Amino acid sequence: MLRAIELWRGGIALVSPFRTSFGTDTSRDLLYVRAVGDEHSGWGECVAGTEPNYSSEYLENCVEVISRFLVPMLCADSTAQSFIADAAPIRGNYMSKATVEAALLDLQLRDQKISLAKFLGANKTKVPSGVSVGIQNNLNNLVRVVGEYLAQGYVRVKLKIEPGSDIELVRTVRKEFGDEILLQVDANAAYTVADAKHLKQLDAFNLLLIEQPLPEDDLAGHVELARQINTPVCLDESITSLDTARGALDLKACSVINIKPGRVGGYLEAKKIHDLCLSRGVPVWCGGMLETGIGRAANLALAALPGFTLPGDISASARYFARDITPPFVIESGHIEVPNTVGIGVEPLPEMLANFKRTAVFEVAKN
Ligand code: OSB
Ligand code: MG
């Protein structure tokens, strides 16, 4: 039975600034939802950023939506599944819904004594680990940073690109590290379809894919671009649901999908998108939002599903934080182990949680 929902707020510094085409992050503002039951509690991490620049959602807005609209929908019998059905009238707000859903799932799976990986249908005990490399100040730094990650065993490198910082980055990394490494780029919507000819130069570098080249609403532009370039187009920001995934595939706006549970309203929807892509032979991979161990643990469970045939952006804790909120996830021979105990398999360390504030407690009505 669900007794209460708590909101926990805090922050954590990144080990190095992370620059994308939409901005630079040096730390993460954190919001966790804790679902308190009779015997256990479950944790969910909100992936929204401080500012609405990756998508229209942002952290303070999630606090408001969760407190004002989502929590009042809960009762003692709520499950992740009933919550998602009840929350259907609330439009958008995917990251807010995903946070509450994740906490409820963790709680109910702990009660049922099964792991999230098992619940979702995982068939792997560890997953290959890729790394997302932010835009660097110069090419020397890029080579150094990529070299360090490769030395740590990361099996796939993703370079963030933007107009003015693209073809040369890829050329340099290929020249330095060879044609064998798995390499892809992510533009975070920084181009327009008028850049198709420019982006076609990427075809020379045998990339796994180009992620979200154009604005999230520009599906027609992605269709046009995908026709003109040979590099597979992968969508991130544009895919917010099973429906948008199906539409993008039907239209041929993309041939690969980056699945982020936060962006699509939770793990249940993420699983549906995975199932659709698996049935169509469309490769998927698990994206990241610089999550701490709470979100990372749940993403590892998802990434262990059979359709996740490309390495994801789930790196080791040390790639992000000097000290994670949970026991650290480590990379070993290019892989990270999938938690296999109950629920998401981890909890915040008490000494780390001591730096957080419990900013709200909502008692849940007894039916
Ligand atoms: O576009 O995939 C993205 C981080 C924050 C917001 C958007 C993105 C990213 C990343 C980092 O690329 C992935 C990670 O290592 O968590
Ligand atoms: Mg992306």
Short mmCIF file of C-alpha atoms and ligand atoms in Angstrom, two decimals:
data_model
loop_
_atom_site.label_atom_id
_atom_site.label_comp_id
_atom_site.label_asym_id
_atom_site.label_seq_id
_atom_site.Cartn_x
_atom_site.Cartn_y
_atom_site.Cartn_z
CA MET A 1 0.00 0.00 0.00
CA LEU A 2 1.13 3.50 -0.82
CA ARG A 3 1.25 5.73 2.29
CA ALA A 4 2.94 8.92 1.19
CA ILE A 5 4.86 10.69 -1.52
CA GLU A 6 7.92 12.72 -0.59
CA LEU A 7 9.88 15.18 -2.70
CA TRP A 8 13.63 15.41 -2.12
CA ARG A 9 15.73 18.23 -3.54
CA GLY A 10 19.46 18.64 -3.86
CA GLY A 11 22.29 19.22 -6.26
CA ILE A 12 25.47 17.56 -7.40
CA ALA A 13 28.52 18.88 -9.26
CA LEU A 14 29.64 17.29 -12.53
CA VAL A 15 33.31 16.27 -12.71
CA SER A 16 33.62 18.36 -15.87
CA PRO A 17 31.34 20.86 -17.64
CA PHE A 18 29.05 19.27 -20.22
CA ARG A 19 28.49 21.47 -23.26
CA THR A 20 25.86 20.79 -25.88
CA SER A 21 24.43 22.89 -28.69
CA PHE A 22 21.86 24.26 -26.22
CA GLY A 23 24.05 25.12 -23.24
CA THR A 24 26.67 24.14 -20.68
CA ASP A 25 25.96 22.24 -17.47
CA THR A 26 28.40 22.22 -14.58
CA SER A 27 26.08 20.57 -12.08
CA ARG A 28 22.69 18.93 -11.82
CA ASP A 29 19.74 20.22 -9.86
CA LEU A 30 18.11 17.12 -8.46
CA LEU A 31 14.56 16.13 -7.63
CA TYR A 32 13.74 12.66 -6.37
CA VAL A 33 10.27 11.34 -5.68
CA ARG A 34 10.06 8.80 -2.88
CA ALA A 35 6.99 6.56 -2.74
CA VAL A 36 6.58 5.40 0.85
CA GLY A 37 4.85 2.08 1.43
CA ASP A 38 4.21 -0.05 4.51
CA GLU A 39 7.48 -1.95 4.41
CA HIS A 40 9.54 -0.43 1.63
CA SER A 41 9.89 2.75 -0.30
CA GLY A 42 10.66 3.39 -3.93
CA TRP A 43 12.73 6.13 -5.56
CA GLY A 44 12.37 7.95 -8.87
CA GLU A 45 14.76 10.55 -10.31
CA CYS A 46 13.50 13.49 -12.33
CA VAL A 47 15.61 14.04 -15.47
CA ALA A 48 14.45 17.59 -16.18
CA GLY A 49 17.13 20.24 -16.39
CA THR A 50 17.18 23.55 -14.56
CA GLU A 51 16.20 25.35 -17.75
CA PRO A 52 13.76 24.39 -20.53
CA ASN A 53 16.42 24.03 -23.24
CA TYR A 54 16.61 20.31 -23.98
CA SER A 55 12.82 20.21 -23.96
CA SER A 56 10.07 22.47 -22.66
CA GLU A 57 10.15 20.77 -19.27
CA TYR A 58 12.28 22.06 -16.41
CA LEU A 59 12.78 21.09 -12.81
CA GLU A 60 10.72 23.71 -10.97
CA ASN A 61 7.89 23.05 -13.37
CA CYS A 62 8.08 19.35 -12.58
CA VAL A 63 7.84 20.10 -8.85
CA GLU A 64 4.68 22.09 -9.56
CA VAL A 65 3.10 19.49 -11.87
CA ILE A 66 3.91 16.60 -9.57
CA SER A 67 2.65 18.40 -6.44
CA ARG A 68 -0.41 20.04 -7.90
CA PHE A 69 -1.68 17.56 -10.50
CA LEU A 70 -0.06 14.13 -10.23
CA VAL A 71 0.14 13.40 -6.52
CA PRO A 72 -3.57 14.22 -5.97
CA MET A 73 -4.40 11.41 -8.42
CA LEU A 74 -2.81 8.79 -6.19
CA CYS A 75 -4.52 6.57 -3.64
CA ALA A 76 -3.33 3.76 -1.37
CA ASP A 77 -3.96 1.17 -4.11
CA SER A 78 -2.15 3.07 -6.84
CA THR A 79 0.35 1.17 -8.94
CA ALA A 80 2.63 2.47 -11.66
CA GLN A 81 0.16 1.08 -14.20
CA SER A 82 -2.95 2.62 -12.61
CA PHE A 83 -1.14 5.92 -12.14
CA ILE A 84 -0.19 6.12 -15.83
CA ALA A 85 -3.80 5.39 -16.82
CA ASP A 86 -5.18 7.94 -14.33
CA ALA A 87 -2.67 10.59 -15.44
CA ALA A 88 -3.60 10.28 -19.14
CA PRO A 89 -5.70 13.50 -19.08
CA ILE A 90 -2.58 15.49 -18.11
CA ARG A 91 -0.98 16.48 -21.41
CA GLY A 92 2.75 16.37 -21.97
CA ASN A 93 4.76 16.68 -18.76
CA TYR A 94 6.50 13.43 -19.58
CA MET A 95 9.38 13.90 -17.17
CA SER A 96 7.05 14.63 -14.25
CA LYS A 97 4.97 11.53 -14.95
CA ALA A 98 8.07 9.41 -15.42
CA THR A 99 9.44 10.44 -12.03
CA VAL A 100 6.28 9.45 -10.14
CA GLU A 101 5.92 6.26 -12.18
CA ALA A 102 9.52 5.24 -11.46
CA ALA A 103 9.06 5.66 -7.70
CA LEU A 104 5.81 3.64 -7.74
CA LEU A 105 7.42 0.88 -9.84
CA ASP A 106 10.39 0.63 -7.51
CA LEU A 107 8.06 0.36 -4.51
CA GLN A 108 5.73 -2.26 -5.99
CA LEU A 109 8.59 -4.38 -7.35
CA ARG A 110 10.25 -4.33 -3.93
CA ASP A 111 6.96 -5.49 -2.43
CA GLN A 112 6.78 -8.25 -5.08
CA LYS A 113 10.47 -9.04 -4.59
CA ILE A 114 11.39 -8.83 -8.26
CA SER A 115 13.89 -6.68 -10.10
CA LEU A 116 12.94 -3.98 -12.58
CA ALA A 117 15.09 -5.77 -15.17
CA LYS A 118 13.09 -8.97 -14.75
CA PHE A 119 9.78 -7.10 -14.75
CA LEU A 120 10.65 -5.34 -18.01
CA GLY A 121 11.85 -8.54 -19.69
CA ALA A 122 15.63 -8.11 -19.67
CA ASN A 123 17.75 -10.83 -21.24
CA LYS A 124 21.21 -9.48 -20.33
CA THR A 125 23.08 -9.23 -17.02
CA LYS A 126 25.39 -6.44 -18.21
CA VAL A 127 25.18 -3.86 -20.97
CA PRO A 128 27.83 -2.30 -23.21
CA SER A 129 28.65 1.22 -22.14
CA GLY A 130 28.95 4.24 -24.42
CA VAL A 131 29.99 7.76 -23.53
CA SER A 132 28.62 11.14 -24.60
CA VAL A 133 31.38 13.70 -25.12
CA GLY A 134 30.44 17.35 -24.75
CA ILE A 135 31.70 20.07 -27.10
CA GLN A 136 35.30 20.90 -26.13
CA ASN A 137 37.17 24.21 -26.39
CA ASN A 138 39.55 22.91 -29.03
CA LEU A 139 40.45 19.79 -31.00
CA ASN A 140 43.42 18.94 -28.75
CA ASN A 141 41.13 18.73 -25.75
CA LEU A 142 38.68 16.64 -27.73
CA VAL A 143 41.38 14.13 -28.65
CA ARG A 144 42.60 13.99 -25.05
CA VAL A 145 39.12 13.49 -23.60
CA VAL A 146 38.10 10.85 -26.16
CA GLY A 147 41.42 9.07 -25.59
CA GLU A 148 40.79 8.96 -21.85
CA TYR A 149 37.32 7.50 -22.29
CA LEU A 150 38.56 4.87 -24.75
CA ALA A 151 41.31 3.95 -22.29
CA GLN A 152 38.60 3.40 -19.67
CA GLY A 153 36.95 0.90 -21.99
CA TYR A 154 33.93 2.76 -23.36
CA VAL A 155 32.80 0.82 -26.42
CA ARG A 156 31.14 3.67 -28.27
CA VAL A 157 31.76 7.40 -28.47
CA LYS A 158 29.14 10.05 -29.14
CA LEU A 159 30.34 13.53 -30.05
CA LYS A 160 28.12 16.51 -29.42
CA ILE A 161 28.12 18.76 -32.48
CA GLU A 162 26.74 22.14 -33.51
CA PRO A 163 27.11 24.37 -36.57
CA GLY A 164 30.77 25.40 -36.75
CA SER A 165 31.85 22.42 -34.63
CA ASP A 166 30.99 19.29 -36.54
CA ILE A 167 32.75 17.79 -39.57
CA GLU A 168 36.21 18.72 -38.28
CA LEU A 169 35.52 17.04 -34.93
CA VAL A 170 34.55 13.79 -36.57
CA ARG A 171 37.47 13.93 -39.02
CA THR A 172 39.91 14.50 -36.16
CA VAL A 173 38.57 11.69 -33.99
CA ARG A 174 38.56 9.25 -36.90
CA LYS A 175 42.10 10.26 -37.85
CA GLU A 176 43.37 9.88 -34.29
CA PHE A 177 41.52 6.72 -33.22
CA GLY A 178 40.86 4.94 -36.50
CA ASP A 179 37.92 3.56 -38.38
CA GLU A 180 37.20 0.74 -35.95
CA ILE A 181 35.73 2.67 -33.02
CA LEU A 182 31.96 2.95 -32.86
CA LEU A 183 31.29 6.64 -33.39
CA GLN A 184 28.13 8.75 -33.60
CA VAL A 185 27.14 12.42 -33.28
CA ASP A 186 24.35 14.32 -31.51
CA ALA A 187 23.27 17.79 -32.68
CA ASN A 188 20.48 18.39 -30.13
CA ALA A 189 18.33 20.02 -32.82
CA ALA A 190 20.91 22.64 -33.82
CA TYR A 191 20.52 22.42 -37.64
CA THR A 192 17.82 23.02 -40.24
CA VAL A 193 17.01 20.98 -43.30
CA ALA A 194 18.84 23.65 -45.32
CA ASP A 195 22.04 22.17 -43.81
CA ALA A 196 21.46 18.82 -45.53
CA LYS A 197 24.33 19.30 -47.98
CA HIS A 198 26.68 20.27 -45.18
CA LEU A 199 25.65 17.29 -43.03
CA LYS A 200 26.11 14.98 -46.00
CA GLN A 201 29.87 15.40 -45.48
CA LEU A 202 29.44 13.17 -42.41
CA ASP A 203 28.73 10.27 -44.75
CA ALA A 204 32.48 9.91 -45.34
CA PHE A 205 33.10 8.84 -41.72
CA ASN A 206 31.03 5.69 -41.32
CA LEU A 207 29.08 6.95 -38.30
CA LEU A 208 26.60 4.70 -36.51
CA LEU A 209 24.06 7.53 -36.69
CA ILE A 210 23.36 11.22 -36.37
CA GLU A 211 21.07 12.00 -33.42
CA GLN A 212 18.39 14.70 -33.56
CA PRO A 213 19.89 16.97 -36.22
CA LEU A 214 16.77 19.17 -36.55
CA PRO A 215 14.21 20.75 -34.18
CA GLU A 216 11.96 18.32 -32.36
CA ASP A 217 8.79 19.33 -34.23
CA ASP A 218 10.39 19.13 -37.67
CA LEU A 219 9.52 15.55 -38.60
CA ALA A 220 9.10 16.51 -42.26
CA GLY A 221 12.59 18.00 -42.21
CA HIS A 222 14.01 14.77 -40.82
CA VAL A 223 12.24 12.81 -43.57
CA GLU A 224 13.86 15.07 -46.17
CA LEU A 225 17.29 14.93 -44.53
CA ALA A 226 17.16 11.13 -44.13
CA ARG A 227 16.53 10.89 -47.88
CA GLN A 228 19.58 13.01 -48.65
CA ILE A 229 22.23 11.53 -46.36
CA ASN A 230 23.46 7.96 -45.89
CA THR A 231 24.23 8.33 -42.18
CA PRO A 232 21.27 6.82 -40.31
CA VAL A 233 19.07 9.44 -38.63
CA CYS A 234 18.22 8.73 -34.98
CA LEU A 235 15.63 10.73 -33.06
CA ASP A 236 15.87 11.77 -29.42
CA GLU A 237 13.90 14.95 -28.59
CA SER A 238 11.18 14.28 -31.21
CA ILE A 239 10.11 10.97 -29.68
CA THR A 240 7.85 11.65 -26.72
CA SER A 241 5.53 8.64 -26.85
CA LEU A 242 4.67 5.36 -28.56
CA ASP A 243 2.53 7.37 -31.00
CA THR A 244 5.32 9.74 -32.01
CA ALA A 245 7.66 6.77 -32.37
CA ARG A 246 5.25 4.95 -34.67
CA GLY A 247 4.64 8.10 -36.68
CA ALA A 248 8.33 8.87 -37.10
CA LEU A 249 9.03 5.32 -38.27
CA ASP A 250 6.05 5.21 -40.63
CA LEU A 251 7.12 8.53 -42.17
CA LYS A 252 10.76 7.38 -42.36
CA ALA A 253 11.91 10.38 -40.34
CA CYS A 254 14.39 8.08 -38.61
CA SER A 255 15.75 4.54 -38.73
CA VAL A 256 17.02 4.37 -35.13
CA ILE A 257 15.45 5.57 -31.86
CA ASN A 258 17.11 6.78 -28.67
CA ILE A 259 14.78 5.75 -25.84
CA LYS A 260 14.86 7.88 -22.70
CA PRO A 261 12.22 6.92 -20.14
CA GLY A 262 11.98 10.46 -18.78
CA ARG A 263 11.29 11.91 -22.23
CA VAL A 264 8.46 9.46 -23.02
CA GLY A 265 6.61 9.53 -19.69
CA GLY A 266 8.15 6.51 -18.02
CA TYR A 267 9.44 2.96 -18.18
CA LEU A 268 6.09 1.45 -19.18
CA GLU A 269 5.90 3.66 -22.29
CA ALA A 270 9.62 3.11 -22.96
CA LYS A 271 8.99 -0.64 -22.97
CA LYS A 272 6.14 -0.19 -25.48
CA ILE A 273 8.41 1.78 -27.82
CA HIS A 274 11.05 -0.92 -27.45
CA ASP A 275 8.50 -3.62 -28.31
CA LEU A 276 7.33 -1.72 -31.39
CA CYS A 277 10.90 -1.21 -32.62
CA LEU A 278 11.82 -4.84 -31.92
CA SER A 279 8.82 -6.02 -33.94
CA ARG A 280 9.94 -3.84 -36.86
CA GLY A 281 13.64 -4.61 -36.62
CA VAL A 282 14.45 -0.99 -35.73
CA PRO A 283 17.51 -0.72 -33.47
CA VAL A 284 17.13 1.23 -30.22
CA TRP A 285 19.53 2.36 -27.54
CA CYS A 286 19.09 3.88 -24.10
CA GLY A 287 19.87 7.58 -23.87
CA GLY A 288 20.93 9.39 -20.74
CA MET A 289 20.22 12.67 -18.97
CA LEU A 290 23.30 12.75 -16.72
CA GLU A 291 21.35 10.74 -14.15
CA THR A 292 22.65 9.89 -10.72
CA GLY A 293 22.62 6.28 -9.57
CA ILE A 294 18.85 6.25 -9.01
CA GLY A 295 17.98 6.99 -12.62
CA ARG A 296 21.01 5.12 -13.95
CA ALA A 297 20.01 1.89 -12.17
CA ALA A 298 16.57 1.94 -13.78
CA ASN A 299 18.01 2.79 -17.21
CA LEU A 300 20.36 -0.20 -16.96
CA ALA A 301 17.35 -2.48 -16.45
CA LEU A 302 15.70 -1.04 -19.57
CA ALA A 303 18.89 -1.24 -21.64
CA ALA A 304 19.07 -4.97 -20.87
CA LEU A 305 15.99 -5.65 -23.05
CA PRO A 306 16.60 -7.60 -26.28
CA GLY A 307 15.87 -4.74 -28.70
CA PHE A 308 18.62 -2.52 -27.26
CA THR A 309 21.14 -3.62 -29.86
CA LEU A 310 23.26 -0.45 -29.88
CA PRO A 311 25.40 0.66 -26.91
CA GLY A 312 23.68 3.39 -24.92
CA ASP A 313 24.69 6.56 -23.09
CA ILE A 314 24.87 4.79 -19.74
CA SER A 315 28.37 5.53 -18.49
CA ALA A 316 29.96 4.76 -15.13
CA SER A 317 29.16 7.02 -12.15
CA ALA A 318 32.72 8.40 -12.24
CA ARG A 319 32.17 9.86 -15.72
CA TYR A 320 29.68 12.27 -14.13
CA PHE A 321 30.27 12.66 -10.40
CA ALA A 322 33.12 12.55 -7.90
CA ARG A 323 30.73 10.66 -5.66
CA ASP A 324 27.37 9.27 -6.78
CA ILE A 325 24.21 9.31 -4.67
CA THR A 326 24.15 5.50 -4.69
CA PRO A 327 27.01 3.02 -4.58
CA PRO A 328 28.87 3.77 -7.82
CA PHE A 329 28.26 2.03 -11.13
CA VAL A 330 31.56 0.97 -12.63
CA ILE A 331 32.66 0.06 -16.14
CA GLU A 332 34.39 -3.29 -16.52
CA SER A 333 35.57 -4.55 -19.90
CA GLY A 334 33.33 -1.97 -21.52
CA HIS A 335 30.20 -3.07 -19.69
CA ILE A 336 28.10 -2.07 -16.68
CA GLU A 337 26.26 -4.65 -14.63
CA VAL A 338 22.47 -4.57 -14.55
CA PRO A 339 21.12 -4.50 -10.98
CA ASN A 340 19.43 -7.83 -10.25
CA THR A 341 18.07 -7.56 -6.73
CA VAL A 342 14.65 -6.02 -6.00
CA GLY A 343 13.14 -2.94 -7.63
CA ILE A 344 15.78 -0.70 -9.19
CA GLY A 345 18.34 -2.45 -6.99
CA VAL A 346 19.84 0.62 -5.33
CA GLU A 347 18.92 3.29 -2.79
CA PRO A 348 20.45 6.66 -1.98
CA LEU A 349 23.35 6.41 0.48
CA PRO A 350 22.27 7.95 3.82
CA GLU A 351 25.37 10.14 3.95
CA MET A 352 24.61 11.51 0.47
CA LEU A 353 20.92 11.99 1.24
CA ALA A 354 21.99 14.02 4.27
CA ASN A 355 22.86 16.82 1.82
CA PHE A 356 19.32 16.78 0.40
CA LYS A 357 16.19 18.47 1.71
CA ARG A 358 12.84 16.71 1.97
CA THR A 359 10.83 19.64 0.64
CA ALA A 360 7.35 18.11 0.68
CA VAL A 361 5.44 15.20 2.18
CA PHE A 362 2.01 14.30 0.81
CA GLU A 363 -0.01 11.76 2.76
CA VAL A 364 -1.95 9.50 0.42
CA ALA A 365 -5.67 9.04 1.11
CA LYS A 366 -6.59 5.61 2.52
CA ASN A 367 -9.31 5.05 -0.19
O1 OSB B 1 20.82 14.73 -26.01
O2 OSB B 1 21.37 12.84 -25.29
C1 OSB B 1 21.23 14.04 -25.10
C2 OSB B 1 22.49 14.94 -21.60
C3 OSB B 1 21.54 15.86 -21.22
C4 OSB B 1 20.55 16.21 -22.09
C5 OSB B 1 20.50 15.63 -23.36
C6 OSB B 1 21.43 14.69 -23.76
C7 OSB B 1 22.46 14.36 -22.86
C8 OSB B 1 23.55 13.46 -23.19
C9 OSB B 1 24.29 12.82 -22.04
O3 OSB B 1 23.95 13.26 -24.32
C10 OSB B 1 24.02 11.37 -21.93
C11 OSB B 1 24.51 10.83 -20.60
O4 OSB B 1 25.67 10.45 -20.51
O5 OSB B 1 23.71 10.79 -19.64
MG MG B 2 20.46 13.42 -27.62
#
